[in-house]
Amino acid sequence: GQQLNQSPQSMFIQEGEDVSMNCTSSSIFNTWLWYKQDPGEGPVLLIALYKAGELTSNGRLTAQFGITRKDSFLNISASIPSDVGIYFCAGQQISNFGNEKLTFGTGTRLTIIP
Amino acid sequence: ETGVTQTPRHLVMGMTNKKSLKCEQHLGHNAMYWYKQSAKKPLELMFVYNFKEQTENNSVPSRFSPECPNSSHLFLHLHTLQPEDSALYLCASSQDFGGETQYFGPGTRLLVL
């Protein structure tokens, strides 16, 4: 199946620092999504990107849909303790059955050092 | 409040038990999904239902049996599971199956002994 390479796998940063993570693939995607998962909870949608080159912000979060449609990045500015969690990228594409299929990255675990 | 609820939140079962996971969505969506999340692996799509009809089964073993009685409810029936089936099982829903973002429930943490 399709794979998304998400990096870094983990990050240890100090409060107030900016964070950057990305996802790359050898396949083209129609949509890129970024989710955050807190411990013991399901993923929560942060940002959805629908057009190549699109740059979208949600508060301190900014994400971009790569121009080649094969990558996306997520930036978090001025990190705060509640940013701790696992961040997942997900790409959506047409499957062999003509349906939209969502493929998830392996996640980036963000830890903030006080 | 995500609009998607799952029960139970935690479940411990033996390999000979039969149990069911329940998912309910309050968003008026037409598509519902079961995912399996294991440590250090990407989310694995298991089943998709669109308008109560199963549209995808990603080669899931028959010891997992989904049921979708209506667009708001989704069940995952479990029987004779194996220890490697221990994982977080997530339910999600979307407006329709195609081009729509998915909203996840909190998951059921399953431990098979």
Coordinates of C-alpha atoms in Angstrom, one line a residue, chain A:
Chain A
G1 CA 0.0 0.0 0.0
Q2 CA 0.9 3.7 -0.1
Q3 CA 3.2 5.0 2.6
L4 CA 3.7 8.4 4.1
N5 CA 7.1 9.2 5.5
Q6 CA 6.6 11.5 8.4
S7 CA 9.6 13.2 10.2
P8 CA 10.9 13.6 12.7
Q9 CA 9.5 10.7 14.7
S10 CA 10.0 12.6 17.9
M11 CA 10.9 16.0 19.0
F12 CA 12.0 17.4 22.4
I13 CA 11.8 21.2 22.5
Q14 CA 11.6 23.9 25.1
E15 CA 8.4 25.9 25.7
G16 CA 8.3 28.9 23.3
E17 CA 10.2 27.3 20.5
D18 CA 8.8 26.8 17.1
V19 CA 8.2 23.3 15.7
S20 CA 8.3 22.0 12.1
M21 CA 7.4 18.6 10.9
N22 CA 6.7 17.2 7.4
C23 CA 5.3 14.3 5.4
T24 CA 6.5 13.1 2.1
S25 CA 5.3 10.4 -0.3
S26 CA 6.2 9.0 -3.7
S27 CA 2.5 9.2 -4.6
I28 CA 0.3 12.2 -5.4
F29 CA -2.5 13.1 -2.9
N30 CA -5.7 15.1 -3.5
T31 CA -5.9 16.3 0.1
W32 CA -3.6 16.6 3.0
L33 CA -4.8 16.5 6.6
W34 CA -3.0 17.1 9.9
Y35 CA -4.3 15.5 13.1
K36 CA -3.2 15.7 16.7
Q37 CA -3.7 12.9 19.2
D38 CA -3.6 13.3 22.9
P39 CA -2.8 10.3 25.1
G40 CA -5.8 8.0 25.5
E41 CA -7.8 10.0 22.9
G42 CA -8.6 9.7 19.2
P43 CA -7.0 12.0 16.6
V44 CA -8.5 15.5 16.3
L45 CA -8.4 17.3 13.0
L46 CA -6.2 20.4 13.0
I47 CA -5.9 21.6 9.4
A48 CA -7.2 20.3 6.0
L49 CA -5.5 21.3 2.8
Y50 CA -7.2 20.9 -0.6
K51 CA -5.1 22.6 -3.2
A52 CA -1.5 22.2 -4.2
G53 CA 0.5 25.2 -2.9
E54 CA -2.2 26.0 -0.4
L55 CA -1.0 27.6 2.9
T56 CA -3.4 27.5 5.7
S57 CA -3.2 28.7 9.3
N58 CA -5.2 27.8 12.4
G59 CA -4.0 30.0 15.3
R60 CA -0.3 29.2 15.9
L61 CA -0.4 26.3 13.4
T62 CA 0.4 26.7 9.8
A63 CA 0.4 24.0 7.2
Q64 CA 1.2 23.8 3.5
F65 CA 0.2 21.5 0.7
G66 CA 3.3 20.9 -1.4
I67 CA 3.3 22.1 -5.0
T68 CA 4.1 18.6 -6.2
R69 CA 1.2 17.2 -4.2
K70 CA 3.6 14.7 -2.7
D71 CA 4.4 16.5 0.6
S72 CA 3.1 18.7 3.3
F73 CA 4.5 20.4 6.4
L74 CA 3.1 21.6 9.7
N75 CA 4.6 24.4 11.7
I76 CA 3.7 25.3 15.3
S77 CA 4.9 28.7 16.5
A78 CA 5.7 29.6 20.1
S79 CA 4.9 26.2 21.5
I80 CA 3.0 25.8 24.8
P81 CA 2.6 22.8 27.1
S82 CA -0.7 21.8 25.7
D83 CA 0.9 21.2 22.3
V84 CA 2.3 18.0 23.6
G85 CA 1.0 14.9 21.8
I86 CA 1.4 13.0 18.6
Y87 CA 0.8 14.7 15.3
F88 CA -0.3 12.7 12.3
C89 CA -0.3 13.7 8.6
A90 CA -2.8 12.0 6.4
G91 CA -3.1 12.0 2.6
Q92 CA -6.3 11.3 0.7
Q93 CA -6.3 9.9 -2.8
I94 CA -8.5 7.9 -5.2
S95 CA -8.2 4.2 -4.5
N96 CA -8.3 1.4 -7.1
F97 CA -12.0 1.1 -6.4
G98 CA -12.7 4.8 -7.2
N99 CA -13.1 5.7 -3.6
E100 CA -11.2 8.3 -1.7
K101 CA -8.7 6.6 0.6
L102 CA -6.9 8.1 3.6
T103 CA -3.3 7.0 4.3
F104 CA -1.7 8.0 7.6
G105 CA 1.8 8.8 8.5
T106 CA 3.5 7.2 11.5
G107 CA 3.3 10.3 13.6
T108 CA 5.6 12.8 15.3
R109 CA 5.7 12.7 19.0
L110 CA 6.1 16.2 20.5
T111 CA 7.5 16.6 24.0
I112 CA 8.0 20.0 25.6
I113 CA 10.6 20.5 28.2
P114 CA 9.7 23.0 30.9

